[in-house]
Amino acid sequence: MALIEVVNFEKSFGEKVIHRDVSFYVKKGECLGLVGGSGAGKSVILRSLIGLEKPDSGQILINGVDIVPFNEQQLVPIRKQVAYAFQGGALFDSMTVYENLAYPLRAHTELPETAIAEKIHLQLAEFGLEKSIHQYPGELSGGMQKRIGLARAVIMQPEIILYDEPTAGLDPYNTKKIQELILRLKAKGVTAILVTHDIPTAMAVCDKFAFLKDKVIAEQGTIDQLKTRNDSLIQKFIEGNIL
Amino acid sequence: MSEPVDLPAMITKRFKEPLEFLGGVALLAKDTVKELRTRPFYGSLLIDQIYLVGVKSLPLVLITALSTGMVMALQYGLGLEKFGGKPYVPRLVASTILREMGPVFTSLMLAARVGAGMASEIGSMVVTQQIDAIRALGTSPIKKIVIPRVLACLIVLPLLVSIANLVGNFGGLMVGSSELNLDAQFYFRRVLETSNLKDYIAGFGKTFFFAIFIAMPSCYFGLTVKNGTKEVGIATTKAVVTASLLILTGDFFLSKLFWVIEKWL
Ligand SMILES: Nc1ncnc2c1ncn2[C@@H]1O[C@H](COP(=O)(O)OP(=O)(O)O)[C@@H](O)[C@H]1O
Ligand SMILES: [Mg+2]
């Protein structure tokens, strides 16, 4: 059974139609690459998967349960299970790195502070970020902020991770670091959707792709399946020179 | 010939924003009340806000209150001198401060300082997706952001106004004894004898409304920032203007209300 399934998803902002019938699914342990031009509505889909945005119609099934009608309270268990790695990290800038990572643990567990501290140290060590533990986000580079944002997103050990352009605007070093982290999480069996314009990273981590174009999913499938299609967008994508 | 005027469109445009504001604030208030009654309650965030709203505003409030009291004593004193009314200065200054100047000026200063601070801070958090992150991590922006700020204003403003009342009267006393040649002890005694609890309550009672007038628009305009940094500035301006207008217009109706209540008592 699919772990994530989006069925006939439709969304407009005012007069502006963004999605006109988007459907796709992701099986457990898979990583789906969600690809499309800028402004195609990729972030809106990811945001909808944790209820930050509501579709006008359609279903979003997580583990077979439609979350579209859920209110904020009902969404809490979903949000513990589905992590969102925001484009800019979205760290709380009034808190240190430690406090940022402690935030979800304090909110959702009864762990004593010593256990929380231990978890945070382990997580930061795994991500190679121990040195910045007492710094504020404002003192860190964009790449570091994104990596810490990712560390915060996964500290609750979610089943699903949504990556919103995790490598956009990063230098090759940080891009490589993020790519490694995504692969490591995937090896642990975490299911993921990756929105990106970074084709090497997408090719390295995604099992299959969905192309968002003209308000619908124009094509989807594995790279081998897609190679046989003669859509120019897809061919260019496979050759690695668009988006 | 002039362009035909599309009256319905004009009216819609003119009233759309205020109506949106009213509706939006009402919904925010409803959620705030609802979430106030559920766990968890973030006490440490409330204490942070009390410090930021209260302690940090104290110098501004003290200076405002002192100068208001001094100016009023001077104006009343010089104005009433011709009629031999100088002995009434303590009573006049005291009741004006307790009923109006203390609560209104303190609230206006807080609206400017705290309202702007809250709206811009929350607005920046929206733009940098920190509010989204609060929700995405399974927590509530109402609990984390709105409730601590509203409660802090509700707790701090009455206290600040009480301090402003004292300091304002002290300013009056200073001017009374130095400029108006009123005996300081006489001034002090007159204030105590003539001002009563009703004066105090009439002013103090308003502060709880003013606290809401400051906190709710500031949170609302901060949270509704949409497209980027430029809107943060606009939201800040709107928060301060709205809070100030609510305080000034609300003051009239609240004054009337408290007169009615006093007659009852
Ligand atoms: N809250 C919103 N209000 C109005 N328009 C929005 C909102 N969120 C997104 N949009 C619009 O929806 C479209 C898709 O946005 P988005 O999902 O962020 O695109 P992308 O594929 O680049 O991530 C854009 O044109 C954007 O302007
Ligand atoms: Mg996007």
Coordinates of C-alpha atoms and ligand atoms in Angstrom, one line a residue:
Chain A
M1 CA 0.0 0.0 0.0
A2 CA 1.2 3.5 -0.7
L3 CA 2.3 5.5 2.3
I4 CA 1.5 8.8 0.7
E5 CA -1.2 9.1 -1.8
V6 CA -2.4 12.3 -3.4
V7 CA -5.7 12.0 -5.3
N8 CA -7.2 14.6 -7.7
F9 CA -5.6 17.4 -5.8
E10 CA -6.9 20.9 -6.9
K11 CA -5.8 24.2 -5.6
S12 CA -6.3 27.9 -6.6
F13 CA -5.3 31.1 -4.9
G14 CA -8.1 33.6 -5.7
E15 CA -8.5 33.5 -9.5
K16 CA -5.2 31.8 -10.1
V17 CA -5.4 28.1 -10.6
I18 CA -2.2 26.4 -9.4
H19 CA -3.2 22.7 -9.5
R20 CA -5.9 21.2 -11.7
D21 CA -5.9 17.5 -10.9
V22 CA -2.7 16.2 -9.4
S23 CA -2.4 12.6 -8.4
F24 CA 0.6 10.5 -7.4
Y25 CA 1.7 8.1 -4.7
V26 CA 4.8 7.2 -2.8
K27 CA 5.4 3.7 -1.4
K28 CA 7.1 3.0 1.9
G29 CA 10.9 3.5 1.8
E30 CA 10.7 5.2 -1.6
C31 CA 12.0 8.6 -2.6
L32 CA 9.9 10.6 -5.1
G33 CA 11.5 13.5 -7.0
L34 CA 8.9 16.2 -7.5
V35 CA 10.1 18.3 -10.4
G36 CA 8.7 21.4 -12.1
G37 CA 9.4 24.9 -13.0
S38 CA 9.6 27.7 -10.5
G39 CA 6.1 28.7 -9.4
A40 CA 4.6 25.4 -10.6
G41 CA 3.2 24.7 -7.2
K42 CA 5.7 22.2 -5.7
S43 CA 5.9 23.8 -2.3
V44 CA 2.1 24.1 -2.2
I45 CA 1.9 20.3 -2.6
L46 CA 4.5 19.7 0.1
R47 CA 2.8 22.1 2.5
S48 CA -0.5 20.4 1.9
L49 CA 0.9 17.1 2.9
I50 CA 1.2 18.3 6.5
G51 CA -1.9 20.5 6.5
L52 CA -0.1 23.8 6.3
E53 CA -2.3 24.4 3.2
K54 CA -5.7 22.9 2.3
P55 CA -6.5 21.8 -1.2
D56 CA -9.8 23.1 -2.7
S57 CA -10.7 19.5 -3.5
G58 CA -9.1 16.1 -3.6
Q59 CA -7.6 13.7 -1.0
I60 CA -4.3 13.4 0.7
L61 CA -3.9 10.0 2.2
I62 CA -1.1 9.4 4.7
N63 CA -1.1 5.7 5.7
G64 CA -4.5 5.4 4.1
V65 CA -6.1 8.2 6.1
D66 CA -7.4 11.3 4.4
I67 CA -5.9 14.3 6.3
V68 CA -7.6 17.0 4.3
P69 CA -10.6 17.4 6.7
F70 CA -8.2 17.4 9.8
N71 CA -8.1 20.5 12.0
E72 CA -4.8 21.8 13.6
Q73 CA -5.2 19.5 16.6
Q74 CA -5.9 16.4 14.6
L75 CA -2.9 17.2 12.4
V76 CA -0.4 17.1 15.4
P77 CA 0.1 13.3 15.1
I78 CA 0.6 13.6 11.3
R79 CA 3.1 16.4 11.8
K80 CA 5.1 14.2 14.3
Q81 CA 5.2 11.5 11.6
V82 CA 5.9 13.7 8.6
A83 CA 8.8 16.1 8.8
Y84 CA 9.2 19.2 6.6
A85 CA 12.7 20.4 5.7
F86 CA 12.0 24.1 4.9
Q87 CA 13.8 25.8 2.1
G88 CA 15.7 28.2 4.3
G89 CA 15.9 26.0 7.3
A90 CA 13.2 28.1 9.1
L91 CA 15.2 27.9 12.4
F92 CA 13.9 30.0 15.3
D93 CA 16.3 32.9 15.3
S94 CA 15.7 33.8 18.9
M95 CA 17.0 30.4 20.0
T96 CA 20.3 28.7 19.9
V97 CA 20.9 25.6 17.8
Y98 CA 20.5 23.5 20.9
E99 CA 17.2 25.1 21.8
N100 CA 16.0 24.7 18.2
L101 CA 16.6 20.9 18.3
A102 CA 15.2 20.6 21.8
Y103 CA 11.9 22.3 20.6
P104 CA 10.2 19.3 19.1
L105 CA 11.5 17.0 21.8
R106 CA 10.2 19.2 24.6
A107 CA 6.8 19.6 22.8
H108 CA 6.2 16.0 22.2
T109 CA 8.1 13.8 24.6
E110 CA 8.3 13.6 28.4
L111 CA 12.1 13.0 28.2
P112 CA 14.2 14.6 31.0
E113 CA 16.6 17.3 30.0
T114 CA 19.6 15.0 30.2
A115 CA 18.1 12.6 27.7
I116 CA 17.1 15.5 25.4
A117 CA 20.7 16.8 25.6
E118 CA 22.0 13.4 24.8
K119 CA 19.7 13.0 21.7
I120 CA 20.7 16.5 20.5
H121 CA 24.5 15.7 20.8
L122 CA 24.0 12.5 18.9
Q123 CA 22.0 14.1 16.2
L124 CA 24.5 16.9 15.7
A125 CA 27.4 14.5 15.8
E126 CA 25.8 12.5 13.1
F127 CA 25.3 15.6 10.9
G128 CA 28.8 16.9 11.7
L129 CA 27.5 20.0 13.4
E130 CA 28.5 19.7 17.0
K131 CA 30.6 22.9 17.0
S132 CA 27.6 25.2 16.4
I133 CA 25.5 23.8 19.3
H134 CA 25.5 27.0 21.3
Q135 CA 25.4 29.5 18.3
Y136 CA 22.4 31.4 17.1
P137 CA 21.1 30.8 13.5
G138 CA 22.1 34.3 12.6
E139 CA 25.7 33.5 13.2
L140 CA 25.7 30.6 10.8
S141 CA 26.0 30.3 7.0
G142 CA 23.0 29.5 4.9
G143 CA 24.3 26.0 4.3
M144 CA 24.8 25.4 8.0
Q145 CA 21.3 26.7 8.7
K146 CA 19.8 24.3 6.2
R147 CA 21.7 21.3 7.7
I148 CA 20.5 22.3 11.2
G149 CA 17.0 22.7 9.9
L150 CA 17.2 19.1 8.6
A151 CA 18.6 17.9 11.9
R152 CA 15.7 19.5 13.7
A153 CA 13.2 18.0 11.2
V154 CA 14.5 14.4 11.8
I155 CA 15.2 14.4 15.5
M156 CA 11.7 13.0 16.2
Q157 CA 12.6 10.1 13.8
P158 CA 9.7 10.7 11.3
E159 CA 8.5 8.1 8.9
I160 CA 8.3 10.6 6.1
I161 CA 10.5 13.6 5.2
L162 CA 9.5 16.3 2.7
Y163 CA 12.6 18.2 1.4
D164 CA 11.9 21.6 -0.2
E165 CA 14.8 22.4 -2.4
P166 CA 17.3 21.3 0.2
T167 CA 20.4 22.1 -1.9
A168 CA 19.2 25.3 -3.6
G169 CA 21.7 28.1 -3.3
L170 CA 24.4 26.0 -1.6
D171 CA 28.1 25.7 -2.4
P172 CA 29.3 22.3 -3.6
Y173 CA 30.6 21.3 -0.1
N174 CA 27.3 21.9 1.6
T175 CA 25.4 20.3 -1.3
K176 CA 27.4 17.2 -0.9
K177 CA 26.8 17.2 2.8
I178 CA 23.1 17.5 2.4
Q179 CA 23.1 14.8 -0.3
E180 CA 24.9 12.4 2.1
L181 CA 22.4 13.2 4.8
I182 CA 19.4 12.4 2.5
L183 CA 21.0 9.2 1.4
R184 CA 21.7 8.2 5.0
L185 CA 18.1 8.8 6.0
K186 CA 17.0 6.9 3.0
A187 CA 19.2 3.9 4.0
K188 CA 17.3 3.9 7.3
G189 CA 14.1 3.4 5.4
V190 CA 12.6 6.8 5.6
T191 CA 10.1 7.6 2.9
A192 CA 10.7 11.0 1.2
I193 CA 9.6 13.5 -1.4
L194 CA 12.3 15.7 -2.8
V195 CA 11.6 18.9 -4.6
T196 CA 14.7 20.1 -6.3
H197 CA 16.3 21.7 -9.3
D198 CA 19.6 20.0 -8.5
I199 CA 19.6 17.1 -11.0
P200 CA 22.7 15.3 -9.7
T201 CA 21.2 15.1 -6.2
A202 CA 17.8 14.1 -7.6
M203 CA 19.4 11.3 -9.7
A204 CA 21.4 10.1 -6.7
V205 CA 18.6 9.8 -4.3
C206 CA 15.2 9.4 -6.1
D207 CA 13.7 6.1 -7.1
K208 CA 11.1 7.8 -9.3
F209 CA 10.0 11.2 -10.5
A210 CA 6.8 13.2 -11.1
F211 CA 6.8 16.1 -13.4
L212 CA 4.5 19.0 -12.5
K213 CA 3.7 20.9 -15.6
D214 CA 0.7 23.0 -16.7
K215 CA -1.1 22.4 -13.4
V216 CA -1.0 18.6 -13.6
I217 CA 1.5 15.8 -13.2
A218 CA 2.6 15.5 -16.8
E219 CA 4.6 12.4 -16.5
Q220 CA 5.7 10.0 -13.7
G221 CA 7.7 6.9 -13.3
T222 CA 11.2 5.6 -12.8
I223 CA 14.1 7.0 -14.9
D224 CA 14.1 3.8 -17.1
Q225 CA 10.4 4.2 -17.8
L226 CA 10.8 7.9 -18.4
K227 CA 13.7 7.4 -20.9
T228 CA 11.2 5.9 -23.3
R229 CA 8.9 8.9 -23.4
N230 CA 9.6 11.5 -26.0
D231 CA 8.6 14.6 -24.0
S232 CA 11.3 17.2 -24.6
L233 CA 11.1 18.4 -21.0
I234 CA 11.8 15.0 -19.7
Q235 CA 14.6 14.3 -22.2
K236 CA 16.3 17.5 -21.2
F237 CA 15.9 16.6 -17.5
I238 CA 17.4 13.2 -18.0
E239 CA 20.3 14.8 -19.9
G240 CA 20.7 16.9 -16.8
N241 CA 20.5 20.3 -18.4
I242 CA 17.3 22.0 -17.3
L243 CA 15.5 23.2 -14.2
Chain B
M1 CA -17.7 63.7 -19.8
S2 CA -16.3 62.3 -16.6
E3 CA -15.8 58.6 -16.0
P4 CA -18.9 56.8 -14.6
V5 CA -18.4 56.1 -11.0
D6 CA -18.7 52.4 -10.0
L7 CA -20.2 53.0 -6.6
P8 CA -20.5 49.4 -5.3
A9 CA -16.9 48.7 -6.3
M10 CA -15.7 51.8 -4.5
I11 CA -17.7 50.9 -1.4
T12 CA -16.4 47.4 -1.4
K13 CA -12.8 48.6 -1.8
R14 CA -13.2 51.1 1.0
F15 CA -14.6 48.7 3.5
K16 CA -12.9 45.5 2.6
E17 CA -9.8 46.0 4.7
P18 CA -11.5 47.1 7.9
L19 CA -14.0 44.3 7.6
E20 CA -11.3 41.8 6.9
F21 CA -9.5 43.2 10.0
L22 CA -12.6 42.8 12.2
G23 CA -13.3 39.3 11.0
G24 CA -9.7 38.3 11.2
V25 CA -9.2 39.6 14.7
A26 CA -12.5 38.0 15.9
L27 CA -11.3 34.6 14.6
L28 CA -7.9 35.1 16.2
A29 CA -9.5 36.1 19.5
K30 CA -11.8 33.0 19.4
D31 CA -8.8 30.7 18.8
T32 CA -6.9 32.5 21.6
V33 CA -9.6 32.0 24.1
K34 CA -10.1 28.4 23.0
E35 CA -6.4 27.5 23.3
L36 CA -6.1 29.4 26.6
R37 CA -8.2 26.6 28.1
T38 CA -6.1 23.7 26.8
R39 CA -2.7 22.5 27.8
P40 CA 0.2 23.0 27.5
F41 CA 0.7 26.6 28.8
Y42 CA 4.1 28.1 28.1
G43 CA 4.9 30.0 31.3
S44 CA 8.5 30.8 30.4
L45 CA 7.4 32.5 27.2
L46 CA 5.0 34.6 29.2
I47 CA 7.7 35.7 31.6
D48 CA 10.0 36.6 28.6
Q49 CA 7.2 38.7 27.2
I50 CA 6.4 40.4 30.6
Y51 CA 10.1 41.4 30.7
L52 CA 10.1 42.7 27.1
V53 CA 6.8 44.5 27.4
G54 CA 7.0 45.7 31.0
V55 CA 10.5 46.2 32.2
K56 CA 11.8 47.4 28.9
S57 CA 9.0 50.0 28.6
L58 CA 9.4 51.4 32.1
P59 CA 11.8 54.3 31.3
L60 CA 9.6 55.5 28.5
V61 CA 6.5 55.3 30.7
L62 CA 8.2 57.1 33.6
I63 CA 9.3 60.0 31.4
T64 CA 5.9 60.3 29.7
A65 CA 4.1 60.3 33.0
L66 CA 6.4 62.7 34.7
S67 CA 6.2 65.3 31.9
T68 CA 2.5 64.9 31.6
G69 CA 2.0 65.6 35.3
M70 CA 4.3 68.5 35.2
V71 CA 2.8 70.2 32.2
M72 CA -0.7 69.7 33.5
A73 CA 0.1 71.3 36.9
L74 CA 1.7 74.2 35.1
Q75 CA -1.2 74.8 32.7
Y76 CA -3.9 74.4 35.3
G77 CA -2.0 76.5 37.7
L78 CA -1.3 79.4 35.4
G79 CA -4.7 79.2 33.9
L80 CA -6.6 79.2 37.2
E81 CA -4.3 81.7 38.9
K82 CA -6.5 84.7 37.7
F83 CA -9.5 83.2 39.4
G84 CA -7.7 82.2 42.6
G85 CA -8.1 78.6 41.7
K86 CA -4.6 77.4 42.4
P87 CA -5.6 75.4 45.4
Y88 CA -7.7 73.2 43.1
V89 CA -4.6 72.2 41.0
P90 CA -3.8 69.1 43.0
R91 CA -7.4 67.8 42.7
L92 CA -7.6 68.6 39.0
V93 CA -4.3 67.1 38.1
A94 CA -4.9 64.0 40.1
S95 CA -8.3 63.2 38.7
T96 CA -7.2 64.0 35.1
I97 CA -4.2 61.7 35.5
L98 CA -6.1 58.9 37.2
R99 CA -9.0 59.0 34.8
E100 CA -7.4 59.9 31.5
M101 CA -3.8 60.9 31.1
G102 CA -2.3 58.0 33.0
P103 CA -4.1 55.2 31.1
V104 CA -4.3 56.8 27.7
F105 CA -0.7 58.2 27.4
T106 CA 0.8 55.0 28.8
S107 CA -1.2 52.9 26.4
L108 CA -0.3 55.0 23.5
M109 CA 3.4 54.8 24.3
L110 CA 3.1 51.1 24.6
A111 CA 1.2 50.8 21.4
A112 CA 4.0 52.6 19.6
R113 CA 6.8 50.7 21.3
V114 CA 5.4 47.2 21.9
G115 CA 2.9 47.1 19.0
A116 CA 5.6 47.9 16.5
G117 CA 8.0 45.5 18.0
M118 CA 5.4 42.6 18.1
A119 CA 4.1 43.2 14.6
S120 CA 7.6 43.4 13.0
E121 CA 8.9 40.4 15.0
I122 CA 5.9 38.2 14.1
G123 CA 5.9 39.4 10.5
S124 CA 9.6 38.5 10.1
M125 CA 8.9 35.1 11.5
V126 CA 6.2 34.6 8.9
V127 CA 8.5 35.7 6.1
T128 CA 11.3 33.4 7.3
Q129 CA 8.8 30.5 7.6
Q130 CA 9.3 30.3 11.4
I131 CA 5.5 30.4 12.0
D132 CA 5.1 27.6 9.4
A133 CA 7.9 25.7 11.3
I134 CA 6.0 26.1 14.6
R135 CA 3.0 24.4 13.0
A136 CA 5.0 21.9 11.0
L137 CA 6.6 20.8 14.3
G138 CA 3.2 20.0 15.7
T139 CA 2.9 23.1 17.9
S140 CA 0.5 26.0 17.9
P141 CA 1.5 29.6 16.9
I142 CA -1.4 30.8 19.0
K143 CA 0.1 29.2 22.1
K144 CA 3.7 30.0 21.3
I145 CA 3.2 33.6 19.9
V146 CA -0.2 35.1 20.5
I147 CA -1.1 34.0 24.1
P148 CA 2.1 35.0 25.8
R149 CA 1.9 38.5 24.2
V150 CA -1.7 39.1 24.9
L151 CA -1.4 37.9 28.5
A152 CA 1.8 39.9 29.0
C153 CA 0.0 43.1 27.9
L154 CA -3.0 42.3 30.1
I155 CA -0.7 41.9 33.1
V156 CA 1.8 44.6 32.4
L157 CA -0.3 47.5 31.2
P158 CA -2.4 47.9 34.4
L159 CA 0.8 47.8 36.5
L160 CA 2.5 50.4 34.2
V161 CA -0.5 52.6 34.4
S162 CA -0.5 52.4 38.2
I163 CA 3.1 53.4 38.3
A164 CA 2.4 56.2 35.7
N165 CA -0.4 57.5 38.0
L166 CA 2.0 57.8 40.9
V167 CA 4.8 59.4 38.9
G168 CA 2.4 61.8 37.1
N169 CA 1.1 63.1 40.4
F170 CA 4.7 63.4 41.7
G171 CA 5.4 65.5 38.6
G172 CA 2.4 67.7 39.4
L173 CA 3.6 68.1 43.0
M174 CA 7.1 69.1 41.8
V175 CA 5.7 71.8 39.6
G176 CA 3.1 72.8 42.1
S177 CA 5.7 73.5 44.8
S178 CA 8.4 75.0 42.6
E179 CA 6.5 77.0 40.0
L180 CA 3.1 77.6 41.6
N181 CA 4.3 78.2 45.2
L182 CA 1.9 75.6 46.6
D183 CA 3.2 74.0 49.8
A184 CA 4.4 70.5 48.9
Q185 CA 2.7 69.0 52.0
F186 CA -0.5 70.8 51.2
Y187 CA -0.4 69.5 47.6
F188 CA 0.2 65.9 48.8
R189 CA -2.6 66.1 51.3
R190 CA -5.0 67.6 48.8
V191 CA -4.3 64.8 46.4
L192 CA -5.0 62.1 49.0
E193 CA -8.1 63.9 50.3
T194 CA -9.8 64.6 47.0
S195 CA -9.0 61.8 44.7
N196 CA -10.9 58.7 45.4
L197 CA -11.1 55.1 44.5
K198 CA -13.6 55.8 41.8
D199 CA -11.2 58.0 39.9
Y200 CA -8.6 55.3 40.1
I201 CA -11.0 52.4 39.0
A202 CA -12.4 54.5 36.1
G203 CA -8.9 54.8 34.7
F204 CA -7.6 51.4 35.7
G205 CA -10.5 49.5 34.3
K206 CA -9.8 50.8 30.9
T207 CA -6.3 49.4 30.8
F208 CA -7.5 45.9 30.3
F209 CA -9.3 46.9 27.2
F210 CA -6.3 49.0 26.0
A211 CA -4.1 46.0 26.5
I212 CA -6.2 44.0 24.1
F213 CA -6.3 46.9 21.7
I214 CA -2.5 46.8 21.6
A215 CA -1.8 43.1 21.6
M216 CA -4.5 41.7 19.2
P217 CA -3.9 44.1 16.2
S218 CA -0.1 43.7 16.6
C219 CA -0.4 39.9 16.5
Y220 CA -3.0 39.9 13.7
F221 CA -1.0 42.2 11.4
G222 CA 2.2 40.3 12.1
L223 CA 0.6 36.9 11.4
T224 CA -1.1 38.1 8.2
V225 CA 2.1 39.3 6.5
K226 CA 2.3 37.5 3.1
N227 CA 4.8 38.4 0.5
G228 CA 8.2 39.2 1.9
T229 CA 10.0 41.7 3.9
K230 CA 8.4 44.9 2.5
E231 CA 5.1 43.9 4.0
V232 CA 6.6 43.7 7.4
G233 CA 7.1 47.4 7.5
I234 CA 3.5 48.0 6.3
A235 CA 2.2 45.6 9.0
T236 CA 4.1 47.4 11.7
T237 CA 2.6 50.7 10.6
K238 CA -0.9 49.3 10.5
A239 CA -0.5 47.7 14.0
V240 CA 0.6 51.0 15.6
V241 CA -2.0 53.1 13.8
T242 CA -4.8 50.6 14.5
A243 CA -3.9 50.2 18.2
S244 CA -3.6 54.0 18.7
L245 CA -7.0 54.6 17.0
L246 CA -8.7 51.9 19.0
I247 CA -7.3 53.4 22.2
L248 CA -8.3 56.9 21.4
T249 CA -11.8 56.1 20.1
G250 CA -12.3 53.3 22.6
D251 CA -11.4 55.8 25.4
F252 CA -14.5 57.8 24.8
F253 CA -16.9 54.9 25.0
L254 CA -15.1 53.3 27.9
S255 CA -15.2 56.7 29.8
K256 CA -19.0 56.8 29.3
L257 CA -19.3 53.2 30.3
F258 CA -17.4 53.8 33.5
W259 CA -19.5 56.9 34.3
V260 CA -22.6 54.8 34.0
I261 CA -21.1 52.1 36.2
E262 CA -20.1 54.7 38.8
K263 CA -23.6 56.1 39.1
W264 CA -24.8 52.6 39.9
L265 CA -22.3 52.1 42.7
Ligands
LIG1 N1 -0.4 31.7 0.2 C1 -0.4 32.0 -1.1 N2 -1.3 33.0 -1.6 C2 -1.3 33.3 -2.9 N3 -0.6 32.7 -3.8 C3 0.3 31.7 -3.4 C4 0.4 31.3 -2.0 N4 1.3 30.3 -1.9 C5 1.7 30.1 -3.2 N5 1.1 30.9 -4.1 C6 1.3 30.9 -5.5 O1 1.2 29.6 -6.0 C7 2.2 29.4 -7.0 C8 3.0 28.1 -6.6 O2 3.8 28.4 -5.5 P1 4.9 27.4 -5.0 O3 4.3 26.1 -4.6 O4 5.7 28.1 -3.9 O5 5.8 27.2 -6.3 P2 7.2 26.3 -6.4 O6 6.8 25.3 -7.4 O7 8.2 27.2 -6.9 O8 7.5 25.8 -5.0 C9 3.0 30.6 -7.1 O9 2.6 31.3 -8.3 C10 2.7 31.4 -5.9 O10 2.7 32.8 -6.2
MG2 MG 9.0 26.3 -3.7

